[in-house]
Every structure is written in C-alpha cells, then in structure tokens.
Short mmCIF file of C-alpha atoms in Angstrom, two decimals:
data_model
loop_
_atom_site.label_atom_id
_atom_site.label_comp_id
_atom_site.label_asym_id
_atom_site.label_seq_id
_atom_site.Cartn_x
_atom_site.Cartn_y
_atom_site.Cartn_z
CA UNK A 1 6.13 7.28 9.47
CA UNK A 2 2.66 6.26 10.71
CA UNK A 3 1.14 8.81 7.99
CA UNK A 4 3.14 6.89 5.51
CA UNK A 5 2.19 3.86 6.19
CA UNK A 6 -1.40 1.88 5.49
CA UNK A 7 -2.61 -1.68 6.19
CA UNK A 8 -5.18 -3.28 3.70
CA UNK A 9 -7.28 -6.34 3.66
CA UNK A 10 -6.45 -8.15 0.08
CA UNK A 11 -9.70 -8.10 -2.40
CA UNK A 12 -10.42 -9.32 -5.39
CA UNK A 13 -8.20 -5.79 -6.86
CA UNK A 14 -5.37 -6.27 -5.06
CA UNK A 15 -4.09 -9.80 -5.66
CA UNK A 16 -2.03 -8.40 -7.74
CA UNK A 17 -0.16 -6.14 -5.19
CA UNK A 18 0.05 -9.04 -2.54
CA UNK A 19 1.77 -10.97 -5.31
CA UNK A 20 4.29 -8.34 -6.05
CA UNK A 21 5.25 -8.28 -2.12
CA UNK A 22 6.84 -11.74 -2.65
CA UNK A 23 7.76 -11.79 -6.46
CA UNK A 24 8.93 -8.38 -7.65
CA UNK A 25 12.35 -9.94 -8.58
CA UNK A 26 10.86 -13.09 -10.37
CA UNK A 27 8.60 -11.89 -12.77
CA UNK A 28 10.55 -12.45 -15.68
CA UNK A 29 10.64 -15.88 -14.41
CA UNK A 30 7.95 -18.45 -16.46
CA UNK A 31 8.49 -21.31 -13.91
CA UNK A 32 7.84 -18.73 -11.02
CA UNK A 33 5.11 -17.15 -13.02
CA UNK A 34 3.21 -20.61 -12.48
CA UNK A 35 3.42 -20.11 -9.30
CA UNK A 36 2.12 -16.80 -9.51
CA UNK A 37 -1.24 -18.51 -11.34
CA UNK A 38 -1.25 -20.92 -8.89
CA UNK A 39 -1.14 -18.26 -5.74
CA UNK A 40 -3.82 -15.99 -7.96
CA UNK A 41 -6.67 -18.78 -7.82
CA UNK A 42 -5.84 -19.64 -4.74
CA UNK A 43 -6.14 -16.35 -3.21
CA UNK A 44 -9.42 -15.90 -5.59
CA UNK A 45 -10.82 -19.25 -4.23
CA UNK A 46 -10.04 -18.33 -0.27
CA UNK A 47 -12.14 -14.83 -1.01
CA UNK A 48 -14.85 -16.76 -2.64
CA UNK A 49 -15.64 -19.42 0.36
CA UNK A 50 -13.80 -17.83 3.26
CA UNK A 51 -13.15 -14.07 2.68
CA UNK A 52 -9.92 -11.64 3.08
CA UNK A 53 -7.16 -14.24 4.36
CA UNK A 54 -4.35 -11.34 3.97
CA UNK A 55 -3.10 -7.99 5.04
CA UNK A 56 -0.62 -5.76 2.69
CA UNK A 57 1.04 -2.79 3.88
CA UNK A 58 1.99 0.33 1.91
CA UNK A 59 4.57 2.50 2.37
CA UNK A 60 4.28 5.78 0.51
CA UNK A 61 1.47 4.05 -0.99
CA UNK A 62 3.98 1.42 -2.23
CA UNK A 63 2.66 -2.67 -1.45
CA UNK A 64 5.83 -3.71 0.87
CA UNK A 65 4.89 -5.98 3.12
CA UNK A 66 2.10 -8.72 3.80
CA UNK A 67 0.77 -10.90 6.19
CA UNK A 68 -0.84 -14.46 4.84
CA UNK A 69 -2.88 -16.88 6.60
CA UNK A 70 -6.18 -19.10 6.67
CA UNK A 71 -8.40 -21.07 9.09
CA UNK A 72 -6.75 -24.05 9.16
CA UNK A 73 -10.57 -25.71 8.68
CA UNK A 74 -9.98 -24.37 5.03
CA UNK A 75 -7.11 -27.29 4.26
CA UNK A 76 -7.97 -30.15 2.70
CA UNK A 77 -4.88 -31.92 3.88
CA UNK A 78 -5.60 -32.36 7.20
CA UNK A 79 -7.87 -35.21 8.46
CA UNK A 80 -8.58 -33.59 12.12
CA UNK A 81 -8.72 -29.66 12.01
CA UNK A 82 -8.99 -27.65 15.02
CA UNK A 83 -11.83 -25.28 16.08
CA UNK A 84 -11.12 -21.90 14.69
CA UNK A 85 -7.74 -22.25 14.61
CA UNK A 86 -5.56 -19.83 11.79
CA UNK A 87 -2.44 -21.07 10.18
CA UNK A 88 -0.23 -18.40 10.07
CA UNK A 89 1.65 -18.73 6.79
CA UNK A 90 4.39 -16.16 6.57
CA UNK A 91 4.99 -12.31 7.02
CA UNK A 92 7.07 -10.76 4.50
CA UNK A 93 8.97 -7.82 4.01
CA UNK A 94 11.83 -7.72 1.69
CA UNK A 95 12.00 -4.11 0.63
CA UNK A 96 15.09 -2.45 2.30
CA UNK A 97 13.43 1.36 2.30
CA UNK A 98 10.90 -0.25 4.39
CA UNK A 99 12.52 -2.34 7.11
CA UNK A 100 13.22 -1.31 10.43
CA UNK A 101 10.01 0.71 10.69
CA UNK A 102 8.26 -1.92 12.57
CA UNK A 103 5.95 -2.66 9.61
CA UNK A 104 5.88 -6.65 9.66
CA UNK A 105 5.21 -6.00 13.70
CA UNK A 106 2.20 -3.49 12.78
CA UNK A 107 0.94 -6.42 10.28
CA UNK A 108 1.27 -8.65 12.73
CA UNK A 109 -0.34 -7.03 15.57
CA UNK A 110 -3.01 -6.07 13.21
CA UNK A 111 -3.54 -9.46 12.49
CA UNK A 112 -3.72 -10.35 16.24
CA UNK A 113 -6.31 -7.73 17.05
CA UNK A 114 -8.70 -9.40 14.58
CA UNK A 115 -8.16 -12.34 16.03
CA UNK A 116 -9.25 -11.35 19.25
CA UNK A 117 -12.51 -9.37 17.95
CA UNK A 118 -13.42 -11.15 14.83
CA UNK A 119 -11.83 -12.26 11.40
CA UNK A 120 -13.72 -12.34 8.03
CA UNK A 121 -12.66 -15.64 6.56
CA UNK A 122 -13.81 -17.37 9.90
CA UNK A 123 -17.45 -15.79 9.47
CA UNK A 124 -16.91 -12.77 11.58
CA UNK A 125 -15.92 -14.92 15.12
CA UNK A 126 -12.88 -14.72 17.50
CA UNK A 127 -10.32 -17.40 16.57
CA UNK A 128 -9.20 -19.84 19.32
CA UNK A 129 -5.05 -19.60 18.80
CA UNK A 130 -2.62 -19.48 15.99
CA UNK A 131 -0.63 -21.70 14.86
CA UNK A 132 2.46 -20.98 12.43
CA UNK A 133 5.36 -23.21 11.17
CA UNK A 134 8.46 -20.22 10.48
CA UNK A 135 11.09 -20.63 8.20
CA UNK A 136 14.41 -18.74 7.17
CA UNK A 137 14.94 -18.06 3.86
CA UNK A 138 18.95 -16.55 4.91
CA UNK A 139 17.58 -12.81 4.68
CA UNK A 140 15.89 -10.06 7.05
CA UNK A 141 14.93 -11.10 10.60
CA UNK A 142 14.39 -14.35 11.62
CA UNK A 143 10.68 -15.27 11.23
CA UNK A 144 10.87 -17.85 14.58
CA UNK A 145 12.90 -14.81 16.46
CA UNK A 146 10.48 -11.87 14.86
CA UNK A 147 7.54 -13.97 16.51
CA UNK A 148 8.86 -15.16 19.84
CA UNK A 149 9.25 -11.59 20.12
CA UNK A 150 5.48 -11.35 19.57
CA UNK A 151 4.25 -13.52 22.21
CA UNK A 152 4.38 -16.68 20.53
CA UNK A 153 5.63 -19.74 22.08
CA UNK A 154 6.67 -23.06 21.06
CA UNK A 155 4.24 -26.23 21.11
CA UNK A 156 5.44 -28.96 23.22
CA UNK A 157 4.70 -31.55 20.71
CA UNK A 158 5.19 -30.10 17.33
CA UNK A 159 8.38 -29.40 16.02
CA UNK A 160 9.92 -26.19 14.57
CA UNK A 161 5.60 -24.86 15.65
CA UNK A 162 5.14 -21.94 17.20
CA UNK A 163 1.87 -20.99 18.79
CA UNK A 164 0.07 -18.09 20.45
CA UNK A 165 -3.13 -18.20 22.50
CA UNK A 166 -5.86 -15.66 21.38
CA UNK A 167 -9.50 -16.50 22.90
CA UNK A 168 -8.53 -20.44 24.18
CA UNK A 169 -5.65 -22.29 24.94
CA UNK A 170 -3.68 -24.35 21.96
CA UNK A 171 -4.53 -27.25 21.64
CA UNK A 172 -1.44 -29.54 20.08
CA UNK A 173 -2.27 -31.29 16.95
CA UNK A 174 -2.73 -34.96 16.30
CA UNK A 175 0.76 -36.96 15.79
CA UNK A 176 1.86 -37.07 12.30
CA UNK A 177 1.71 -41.10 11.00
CA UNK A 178 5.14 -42.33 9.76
CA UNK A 179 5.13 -42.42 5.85
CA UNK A 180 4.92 -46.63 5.30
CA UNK A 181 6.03 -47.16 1.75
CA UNK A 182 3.76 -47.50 -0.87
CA UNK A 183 4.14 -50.05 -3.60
CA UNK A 184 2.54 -47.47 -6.22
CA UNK A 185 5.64 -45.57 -5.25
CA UNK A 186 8.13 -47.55 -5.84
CA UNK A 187 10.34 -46.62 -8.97
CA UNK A 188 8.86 -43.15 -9.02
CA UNK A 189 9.38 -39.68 -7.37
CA UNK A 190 6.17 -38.31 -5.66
CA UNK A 191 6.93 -34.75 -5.45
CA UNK A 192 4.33 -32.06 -3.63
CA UNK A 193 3.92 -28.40 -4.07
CA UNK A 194 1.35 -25.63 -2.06
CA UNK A 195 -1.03 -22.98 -4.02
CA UNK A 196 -0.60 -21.44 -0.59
CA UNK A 197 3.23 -19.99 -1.77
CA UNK A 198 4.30 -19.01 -5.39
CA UNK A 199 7.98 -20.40 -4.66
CA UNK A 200 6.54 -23.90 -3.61
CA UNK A 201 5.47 -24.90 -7.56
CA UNK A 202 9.54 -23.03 -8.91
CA UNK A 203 10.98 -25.36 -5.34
CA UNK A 204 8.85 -28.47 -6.99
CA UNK A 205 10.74 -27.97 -10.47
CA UNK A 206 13.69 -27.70 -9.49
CA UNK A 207 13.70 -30.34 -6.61
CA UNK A 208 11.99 -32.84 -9.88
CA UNK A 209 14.75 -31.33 -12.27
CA UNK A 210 18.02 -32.49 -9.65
CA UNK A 211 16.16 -35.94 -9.14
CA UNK A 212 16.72 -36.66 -13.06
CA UNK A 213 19.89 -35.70 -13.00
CA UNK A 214 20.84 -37.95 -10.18
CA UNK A 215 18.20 -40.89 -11.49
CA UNK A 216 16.78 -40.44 -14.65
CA UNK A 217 14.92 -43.46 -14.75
CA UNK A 218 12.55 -42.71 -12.04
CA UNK A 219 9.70 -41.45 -13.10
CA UNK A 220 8.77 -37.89 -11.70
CA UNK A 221 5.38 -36.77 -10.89
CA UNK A 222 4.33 -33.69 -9.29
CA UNK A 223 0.90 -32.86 -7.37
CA UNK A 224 -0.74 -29.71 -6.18
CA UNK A 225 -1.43 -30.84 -2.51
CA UNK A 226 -4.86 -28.57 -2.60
CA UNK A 227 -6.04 -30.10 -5.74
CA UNK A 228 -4.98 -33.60 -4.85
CA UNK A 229 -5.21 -33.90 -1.28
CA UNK A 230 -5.60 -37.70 -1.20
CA UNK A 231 -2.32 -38.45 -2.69
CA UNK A 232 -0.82 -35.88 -0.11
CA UNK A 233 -2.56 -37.36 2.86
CA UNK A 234 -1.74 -41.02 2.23
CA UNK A 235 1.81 -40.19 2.10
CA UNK A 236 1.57 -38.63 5.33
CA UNK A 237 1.79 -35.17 3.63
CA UNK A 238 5.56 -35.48 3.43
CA UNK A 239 6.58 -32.80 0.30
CA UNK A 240 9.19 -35.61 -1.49
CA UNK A 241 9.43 -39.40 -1.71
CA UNK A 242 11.25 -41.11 -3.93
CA UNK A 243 11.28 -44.73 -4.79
CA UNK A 244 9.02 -45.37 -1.60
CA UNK A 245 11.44 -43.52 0.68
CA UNK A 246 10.74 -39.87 2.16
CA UNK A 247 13.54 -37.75 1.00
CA UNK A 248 14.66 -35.86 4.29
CA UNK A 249 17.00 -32.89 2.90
CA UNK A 250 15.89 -29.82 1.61
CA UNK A 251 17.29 -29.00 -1.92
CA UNK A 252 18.74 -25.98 -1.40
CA UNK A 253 21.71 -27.92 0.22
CA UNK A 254 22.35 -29.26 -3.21
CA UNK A 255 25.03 -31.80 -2.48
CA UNK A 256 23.25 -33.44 0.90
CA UNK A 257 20.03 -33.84 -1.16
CA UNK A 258 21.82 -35.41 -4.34
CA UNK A 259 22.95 -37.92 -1.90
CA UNK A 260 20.07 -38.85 -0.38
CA UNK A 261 17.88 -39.43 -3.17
CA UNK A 262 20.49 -41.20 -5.32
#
C-alpha cells in the first residue's frame, strides 16, 4: 500500500485536485461551483503571501484525501492571533477504495512532522501548537475521535477545540465577546460564509433561502468573512443573526432552525 500511496504539497497546478477531494459529487452543482471559485482564490491567495497551506494524497495516483490548514496569523477575523499557531481546518477522505488504509493518519502525521521541523506558509519556522475546531458531517470517522487518537487534547476554555502541543505549550485564546445587538441589524438577516470551505458559500444559500421562506420581509445579506472582516468581527464572528438576534441552530436540523429564526 505504501508504494501506492503519495503525499503532495498543493501548488499553483494542483488546486484543482485538492478541490476534487471535497467536491467530486457537486460539480454539476452552480451554487457549489461558487464555492469552488471562492476556495480557488483563496487557495491562490494563501500560496501567494504564505505558501503551500495543504497536503493531498494519491492513491494509485488518484487525489483522495487532503489535509487543509493556515497560520492562524493569516485570518483577518481575529483581533489577537497567536504566535505561530496553525488552524487546522479539516482532513478529508471520502473515497471508500481508500479508507481504512490509514491515509488521513499518514496526512496527518505528515502534517505534524512539519510542524515540528519547519512549515512553508509560516516562513520555514517550527509552529508553536495547533489548534483545530472538528466537525461531523454524519459520514467516515469522527474527526474529534480520528484526532484524540492523534494526540490531541481538548482546551480547557474553548469549546468543541481541540489542541496539540508541537514546539510550546497552547496557549487558550482570548474569550469570545457576546454578540450585543446592533441597530443596523435589526429587520435584516446578516448571514456569513468562509473562502476557507467550498460548502460554507452552498450552507450560506441555503441557510438565506429557508430564512425567506420563514420571513420574507427581512432583508437577507450575505458576506464573505475574508473579504469583509469588519462586519464579521463586530458581530462577534457569529455565522447568522437575524433581526439583531444570533441564530443558534444549525440548518441542517431544518425544523429547529425554522423555529428559531421565525
């Protein structure tokens, strides 16, 4: 298996395979393809002022799997950022012919390694610790599981955060501010999505598209939180608030979520 199997940084040339990782079953999608733009100049930007910020792995020189991240320095939502830190975004491997061959743990590890020794889009330097936020999309391992099994622990003061020293020990972040509502907000829906993911801009869509069914007098209004960090970090860079109020359920549990917003 080891023969069969290869671990790339992502240039310029192979975007493109990175994006298929995530969105081989969406590309006949035009809402997801926006998100596919979207993820494309990110991806192009983060080469540009940072370097490589992504690993793919092939099997039988097929793109299967891939590792994203970034020094969290690099996002412009954040008013404090800590020293060399990486955000660990996601590892993802959804192809059945290549799970269970410990591929997302080899991308992983490889990741780790370069932590230790040196990582491009930090200049070449050790990083201090990593920091990722997992989520479970109802498929494949668990992403908190797959990492606790990696070494990484959770932070005493940030929830559903998982951490894992590297050349220091983590340092917690600064408290999140409670979202105070906004009088610009009021009668409106303030909706966020990430460049970071290609499902954030479809999840913005739809999450605007149930609000007008359930209110379609409020006025909906979507930001890219990397474009138009301001508006993100005066609301406290919550992802939904509507009519001045932060909107708490995820929209995925469709009936919940109608609920709250109406």
């Amino acid at each position: 298996m080891k023969n069969e199997v290869r671990v790339e940084e992502v240039e310029e040339s192979s975007i493109d395979d990175l994006i298929y990782v995530c969105s081989s079953a969406f590309l006949e999608d035009p809402v997801h393809a926006k998100g596919t733009l979207l993820k494309r100049n990110w991806l192009r930007r983060m080469l540009s002022e940072y370097g490589s910020c992504a690993k793919i792995a092939y099997y039988r020189e097929k793109p299967v799997a891939q590792i994203l991240f970034y020094p969290e320095a690099a996002d412009p939502t954040l008013s404090v950022k800590r020293e060399k830190a990486i955000f660990l975004v996601c590892v993802f491997n959804p192809f059945s012919e290549a799970q269970r061959l410990g591929i997302g743990t080899t991308l992983l590890q490889s990741l780790i390694q370069d932590c230790r020794h040196g990582l491009e889009c930090l200049g070449g330097k050790p990083c201090t610790f990593i920091v990722t936020k997992p989520f479970n999309i109802g498929k494949f391992l668990s992403l908190p599981e797959f990492y606790k099994r990696n070494g990484f622990k959770p932070s005493p003061t940030e929830p559903d955060t998982l951490h894992l020293d590297v050349t220091k020990p983590y340092i917690p972040a600064e408290p999140v501010e409670r979202y105070e509502p906004l009088p610009e907000d009021r009668g409106k829906a303030i909706v966020f999505y990430s460049p970071v993911c290609q499902f954030s801009y479809q999840f913005a869509v739809t999450a605007s598209r149930m609000i007008t069914e359930v209110a379609p007098e409020l006025q909906v209004k979507m930001f890219d939180s990397w474009e138009k960090p301001e508006e993100s970090i005066k609301r406290k860079n919550w992802w939904l608030i509507v009519n001045a109020r932060p909107i708490y359920k995820f929209f995925m549990e469709e009936e919940e979520f109608k609920a709250e917003v109406k």
